[in-house]
Amino acid sequence: MKELAKELNVSVATVSKAMRDSHEISEQTKKKVLEAAARLNYTLNPYASSLRKRQSKTIALVLPEVADNFFSLAINGIQSVAERKGYHVLIYLSHEKFLNEVSILSECSSGRVDGVLISISSETTSAEHILKLQRENIPIVFFDREFEGLRIARVVTNDFECGYNAAIHLINNGCTNPVFLSISTSLGICNKRAEGFKAALLEMKAGDIENAVVVCKGTSGDEYSQIKKLLTGKNRPDGIVASVERLAMTVYLMSHETGISIPNQLKVVVFSTLETAPILNPPLTTITQPAFEIGKAAAELLFKGIEKKGYNLADEYVELPSVLTERMSSRNS
Amino acid sequence: MKELAKELNVSVATVSKAMRDSHEISEQTKKKVLEAAARLNYTLNPYASSLRKRQSKTIALVLPEVADNFFSLAINGIQSVAERKGYHVLIYLSHEKFLNEVSILSECSSGRVDGVLISISSETTSAEHILKLQRENIPIVFFDREFEGLRIARVVTNDFECGYNAAIHLINNGCTNPVFLSISTSLGICNKRAEGFKAALLEMKAGDIENAVVVCKGTSGDEYSQIKKLLTGKNRPDGIVASVERLAMTVYLMSHETGISIPNQLKVVVFSTLETAPILNPPLTTITQPAFEIGKAAAELLFKGIEKKGYNLADEYVELPSVLTERMSSRNS
DNA sequence: ATGAAAGCGCTAACAC
DNA sequence: GTGTTAGCGCTTTCAT
């Protein structure tokens, strides 16, 4: 910058202002500076600016995993608004581990990012690491997977209702023993879906409420054996609502392997944005979350919190509806 | 930091060194400093460090899109090594647009990142933006989609061979008019796959080499109509090798819609890491790239370039093999 | 083993 | 409309 200033016989302050299109600089000088900068291949050093301005123009995106269509689509939504706002996105993966999440969030302090978008891991049962960040006045928005009971902004879908609808749908299609497949007992999103599911059973006087929710924990290998046990054991369910994409994939693989026929012996519904749902064998009934929109809304909320100082994000709550798309996997034969 | 120094009656220099576990500081003082830092919730300001040390501990990851299983898995591989090395990952999406790619790479200069991992967009036909970055001595590694003819490190798969094998596979399964579905005429990866494909046709004296490669450009809507035209027109192919996941999805959707029977009327092979391939209707034959490993290898190469100064990345070349997994979609009935 | 001081590249307050 | 200057929070010689 010094060089540039010398080259043009102006001060560094002038260059600085011109580079950022300040209105205190004449159009003429601006043009001169910008041209010279382009010629010399000069751009502002972002970290020097960050240090001085005390803002990083960067947000953190914390995901449990990325090999799930929902999160891929959400990244698109988030990225699109970040880009428009001139912000950069740091991506972090917790791999569903609480300890990873803790260390990721600790990296977010000290001004590394101006805000955090997070979908919590299935293991997370304590929120101290999140609250710590909030105490540093870093805006935080939960999307999809929130930590319940906190005064933190969140963008979610109508989980209870969808769980309810899924159960009703299965019952109406002849299931007498439907089961909800969860991945966590602490994840609000799973619990709400499960609650809705159970509420429907109760209302319809159907199924076995005591055993209606099955939690698959651990690695995907564990998941497989747990599901296999469930589907081949006695009192095996004739309907499944899978809380996440991965579980439905496992159910399908197993049905192909064991010869359990979908939908004849087992009907399946899944919470997922899977694009291949209509071309699966059989086509899979999904409850599709508006993933892109959830990401977008969460990012927009976050930027409101970042840009409008004094704006209190804490109680913001956005709920975007998911839709159940009926396909062969849950149809009454 | 000043506060911390005052609190402990040491100098800021001592604190700085202690925080980074320098050997010129006694164990005793280190412990004292670290404890006080933990107590006061103090962490180093990353941007001040970056400014001073002239390194950001951050890399950029530039992807054409994220809604493709290959890239999702690659992110995992990249993230895993970045994390281990204590680096942060900025994620950028070009959405297959050349101009986006140009502006993304321009953001990467001025020390924002210490290195760049990129898979180029299907539109990219000029490499000036990439070379500009290289001239700034920023280490760059291509993964999967390289720009051909540049002296830049790259990690790819055996594309020619796989294109060749795919064609042989279709011919052996009875196809007389197989076609390769490409997304770009400039993408090296597509061209190599197409070249391999054509080489096989030539060798086997099969098909119509002149019309063996069909390029689907533009938005996904355009793609749909182009493919529909191809598959319902005259001289329609009896075999398809799709160069990317998305195209195979489109072919499947269309076959379900138009009643074209796979594999009876049309056999399909796709370059993809799709997890749902075995449970599609019919199960889809894939050429599966080692996506995680490609990401990992690319990141490891990049860090070699970043950490070993004077190390010349330019001519590094890693090729990891893909495997063809035969499933129903290409089987001879 | 510890400290003093210069300065990384930039911005903001203030002077002109 | 432009210039001067102090300093953001840290690291790094170089003294001691």
XYZ file of C-alpha atoms in Angstrom, chain B:
333
model
C -2.482 -10.127 26.042
C -1.310 -6.973 27.694
C -3.733 -7.554 30.511
C -2.552 -11.070 30.958
C 1.041 -9.885 31.080
C 0.229 -7.255 33.652
C -1.742 -9.718 35.738
C 1.229 -12.052 35.901
C 3.945 -9.429 36.075
C 5.684 -10.634 32.973
C 6.191 -9.047 29.583
C 3.938 -9.544 26.580
C 6.831 -11.205 24.835
C 6.930 -13.860 27.508
C 3.215 -14.435 27.275
C 3.407 -14.687 23.511
C 6.173 -17.248 23.678
C 4.523 -19.217 26.442
C 1.243 -19.381 24.549
C 3.010 -21.039 21.682
C 4.999 -23.394 23.835
C 8.371 -21.903 22.955
C 11.412 -23.659 24.362
C 12.923 -20.427 25.543
C 10.358 -20.253 28.310
C 10.608 -22.208 31.553
C 8.037 -24.883 32.201
C 6.998 -23.056 35.296
C 6.184 -19.796 33.536
C 4.458 -21.613 30.727
C 2.159 -23.347 33.111
C 1.437 -20.104 34.909
C 0.584 -18.328 31.665
C -1.531 -21.128 30.253
C -3.514 -21.366 33.436
C -4.142 -17.658 33.563
C -5.165 -17.693 29.909
C -7.648 -20.466 30.544
C -8.984 -18.662 33.568
C -9.460 -15.383 31.719
C -10.786 -17.164 28.650
C -8.032 -15.729 26.576
C -6.931 -17.025 23.186
C -4.578 -15.534 20.648
C -6.130 -13.285 18.059
C -5.616 -15.312 14.904
C -5.551 -12.348 12.548
C -2.939 -10.467 14.483
C -0.818 -13.595 14.363
C -1.469 -14.034 10.680
C -0.525 -10.473 9.977
C 2.696 -10.725 11.843
C 3.718 -14.208 10.755
C 2.519 -13.793 7.211
C 0.669 -17.044 7.200
C -3.008 -17.589 7.668
C -3.185 -21.248 8.671
C -6.085 -21.372 6.264
C -6.617 -23.043 2.914
C -9.268 -22.469 0.278
C -11.362 -25.262 -1.151
C -12.948 -24.356 -4.474
C -15.675 -26.660 -5.742
C -17.972 -26.568 -8.767
C -20.876 -27.705 -6.616
C -21.515 -29.488 -3.383
C -24.631 -31.462 -4.277
C -22.570 -34.275 -5.704
C -21.513 -37.186 -3.614
C -18.012 -37.093 -4.941
C -17.394 -33.606 -3.639
C -19.048 -34.280 -0.322
C -16.738 -37.187 0.262
C -13.736 -35.213 -0.935
C -14.551 -32.486 1.595
C -14.330 -35.120 4.299
C -10.900 -36.207 3.151
C -9.639 -32.667 2.902
C -11.114 -31.559 6.189
C -9.603 -34.520 7.986
C -6.062 -33.646 7.027
C -6.544 -29.899 7.460
C -7.791 -30.485 10.963
C -4.864 -32.684 11.821
C -2.493 -30.004 10.587
C -4.275 -27.272 12.520
C -5.496 -25.530 9.381
C -8.841 -23.948 8.663
C -10.814 -24.483 5.466
C -12.628 -21.750 3.562
C -15.193 -23.235 1.210
C -16.140 -21.615 -2.088
C -18.572 -22.760 -4.770
C -18.172 -21.804 -8.403
C -21.515 -23.337 -9.419
C -19.775 -24.377 -12.620
C -19.378 -20.739 -13.680
C -16.083 -19.448 -14.947
C -16.614 -15.912 -13.722
C -17.390 -17.081 -10.217
C -14.198 -19.065 -10.255
C -12.208 -16.024 -11.294
C -13.557 -13.869 -8.521
C -13.129 -16.624 -5.958
C -9.485 -17.051 -6.839
C -8.920 -13.326 -6.696
C -10.160 -13.442 -3.093
C -7.504 -16.001 -2.334
C -4.597 -13.685 -2.885
C -3.074 -11.129 -0.500
C -2.375 -13.813 2.015
C -5.921 -14.752 2.778
C -5.005 -18.392 2.331
C -1.785 -20.350 2.402
C -2.885 -22.700 -0.338
C -5.700 -23.606 -2.703
C -7.376 -26.887 -3.534
C -9.477 -26.618 -6.640
C -11.642 -28.665 -8.925
C -12.324 -26.440 -11.883
C -15.706 -25.538 -13.308
C -16.950 -27.111 -16.503
C -16.922 -23.697 -18.157
C -13.288 -22.915 -17.495
C -11.265 -22.658 -20.678
C -8.663 -20.135 -19.645
C -6.194 -20.555 -16.825
C -5.025 -16.994 -16.392
C -6.734 -16.639 -13.014
C -5.034 -19.777 -11.809
C -1.619 -18.834 -13.098
C -1.925 -15.430 -11.486
C -2.314 -17.103 -8.139
C 0.607 -19.376 -8.837
C 2.747 -16.349 -9.625
C 2.005 -15.077 -6.154
C 3.636 -18.269 -4.924
C 0.469 -19.678 -3.489
C 0.612 -23.476 -3.574
C -2.200 -24.933 -5.676
C -3.367 -28.496 -6.120
C -6.001 -29.672 -8.562
C -8.099 -32.578 -7.476
C -10.306 -34.576 -9.791
C -10.893 -31.812 -12.310
C -7.595 -30.382 -13.462
C -6.846 -27.763 -16.063
C -4.753 -29.602 -18.595
C -1.358 -28.524 -19.762
C -0.379 -26.558 -16.701
C 2.558 -27.246 -14.467
C 0.434 -27.498 -11.358
C 0.161 -30.403 -8.943
C -2.850 -32.670 -9.376
C -4.549 -35.690 -7.922
C -6.795 -37.467 -10.343
C -8.112 -40.877 -11.194
C -7.411 -43.138 -14.187
C -9.953 -41.435 -16.402
C -8.852 -42.671 -19.808
C -8.698 -46.235 -18.646
C -12.087 -46.033 -16.984
C -13.682 -44.556 -20.078
C -12.144 -47.381 -22.041
C -13.311 -50.032 -19.606
C -16.810 -48.627 -19.495
C -17.126 -48.866 -23.267
C -15.729 -52.381 -23.373
C -18.113 -53.362 -20.635
C -21.121 -52.059 -22.559
C -20.025 -53.665 -25.800
C -19.445 -56.981 -24.086
C -22.940 -56.735 -22.715
C -24.392 -56.382 -26.152
C -24.518 -52.666 -26.838
C -24.095 -51.779 -30.473
C -24.517 -48.047 -30.186
C -23.103 -46.776 -26.905
C -22.754 -43.061 -26.235
C -20.655 -41.073 -23.797
C -22.512 -38.248 -22.041
C -20.161 -35.387 -21.252
C -20.718 -32.057 -19.510
C -17.942 -30.084 -21.097
C -15.603 -29.973 -24.030
C -12.923 -28.237 -22.034
C -12.792 -30.352 -18.910
C -9.753 -32.594 -19.088
C -11.395 -35.199 -16.969
C -14.344 -35.470 -19.349
C -12.180 -35.466 -22.402
C -9.979 -38.228 -21.096
C -12.941 -40.353 -20.222
C -14.354 -39.663 -23.675
C -11.042 -40.474 -25.349
C -10.828 -43.786 -23.563
C -14.389 -44.478 -24.543
C -13.727 -43.758 -28.195
C -10.501 -45.730 -28.184
C -12.473 -48.769 -27.092
C -15.076 -48.309 -29.826
C -12.325 -48.044 -32.380
C -10.575 -51.108 -31.110
C -13.750 -53.135 -31.001
C -14.997 -51.706 -34.272
C -18.248 -50.891 -32.553
C -20.699 -48.025 -32.458
C -20.582 -44.762 -34.306
C -17.406 -42.955 -33.332
C -18.440 -39.691 -34.971
C -21.470 -39.362 -32.717
C -20.169 -41.267 -29.759
C -19.743 -38.247 -27.502
C -22.689 -36.047 -26.625
C -22.140 -32.900 -24.603
C -24.890 -31.651 -22.292
C -24.332 -28.068 -21.421
C -26.185 -25.434 -19.517
C -28.639 -25.654 -16.673
C -30.086 -28.920 -15.472
C -33.316 -28.095 -17.265
C -31.460 -27.904 -20.538
C -29.754 -31.142 -19.705
C -33.060 -32.857 -19.303
C -34.360 -31.825 -22.681
C -31.088 -32.637 -24.402
C -31.053 -36.107 -22.942
C -34.697 -36.636 -23.720
C -34.085 -35.711 -27.318
C -31.163 -38.092 -27.499
C -32.980 -41.019 -25.937
C -36.217 -40.686 -27.838
C -34.858 -39.551 -31.189
C -33.784 -41.796 -34.003
C -30.451 -43.550 -33.881
C -30.980 -43.560 -30.184
C -28.222 -45.208 -28.201
C -28.590 -48.535 -26.445
C -25.886 -47.728 -23.941
C -24.885 -44.654 -21.954
C -21.773 -43.801 -20.008
C -22.564 -40.733 -17.904
C -19.558 -38.628 -16.990
C -21.080 -37.302 -13.775
C -23.659 -38.367 -11.231
C -26.257 -35.780 -12.185
C -26.516 -37.034 -15.753
C -27.258 -40.580 -14.705
C -29.972 -39.316 -12.378
C -31.523 -37.502 -15.301
C -31.335 -40.586 -17.488
C -33.038 -42.665 -14.806
C -35.781 -40.137 -14.222
C -36.424 -39.987 -17.906
C -36.480 -43.721 -18.333
C -39.065 -43.979 -15.571
C -41.077 -41.289 -17.259
C -40.870 -42.455 -20.853
C -40.952 -46.157 -20.111
C -37.571 -46.838 -21.660
C -36.456 -49.993 -19.922
C -33.068 -50.221 -18.267
C -31.163 -52.425 -18.972
C -33.282 -54.027 -21.692
C -33.459 -51.079 -24.049
C -30.734 -48.982 -22.551
C -27.705 -49.904 -20.461
C -26.239 -47.339 -18.116
C -22.860 -46.827 -16.470
C -21.944 -43.743 -14.470
C -18.867 -42.142 -12.969
C -20.102 -41.625 -9.436
C -19.691 -42.389 -5.780
C -23.419 -42.583 -5.245
C -24.183 -44.610 -2.145
C -27.653 -45.379 -3.337
C -26.438 -47.084 -6.517
C -27.166 -50.629 -5.262
C -30.713 -49.805 -4.198
C -31.777 -47.919 -7.296
C -34.234 -49.384 -9.729
C -32.443 -51.054 -11.361
C -29.173 -51.120 -9.378
C -26.755 -48.839 -11.156
C -23.352 -49.812 -12.500
C -20.811 -47.284 -11.281
C -17.229 -46.362 -11.810
C -16.465 -45.354 -8.277
C -13.728 -42.845 -7.670
C -11.883 -43.015 -4.346
C -13.285 -39.630 -3.386
C -12.147 -39.456 0.212
C -8.662 -40.613 -0.747
C -8.425 -38.136 -3.600
C -9.329 -35.311 -1.233
C -6.917 -36.560 1.356
C -4.052 -37.006 -1.072
C -4.640 -33.571 -2.559
C -4.617 -31.962 0.851
C -1.483 -33.811 1.881
C 0.241 -32.684 -1.265
C -0.849 -29.123 -0.661
C 0.524 -29.117 2.865
C 3.799 -30.444 1.602
C 3.901 -27.418 -0.662
C 2.910 -25.090 2.142
C 5.161 -26.379 4.865
C 8.321 -27.236 3.013
C 9.451 -24.004 1.566
C 11.407 -24.390 -1.587
C 9.517 -27.570 -2.310
C 8.297 -27.553 -5.859
C 4.777 -28.841 -6.168
C 4.412 -28.056 -9.842
C 5.155 -31.484 -11.244
C 3.509 -33.611 -8.621
C 1.047 -36.064 -10.080
C -0.963 -38.635 -8.201
C -3.306 -41.050 -9.871
C -5.665 -43.123 -7.772
C -7.608 -45.902 -9.476
C -11.384 -46.031 -9.739
C -13.253 -49.302 -9.856
C -16.085 -50.416 -12.064
C -18.803 -52.146 -10.090
C -21.169 -54.006 -12.310
C -24.822 -53.931 -11.350
C -28.093 -54.583 -13.069
C -28.250 -51.390 -15.126
C -25.669 -52.614 -17.594
C -26.267 -56.331 -17.526
C -27.163 -58.321 -20.591
C -30.686 -59.597 -20.237
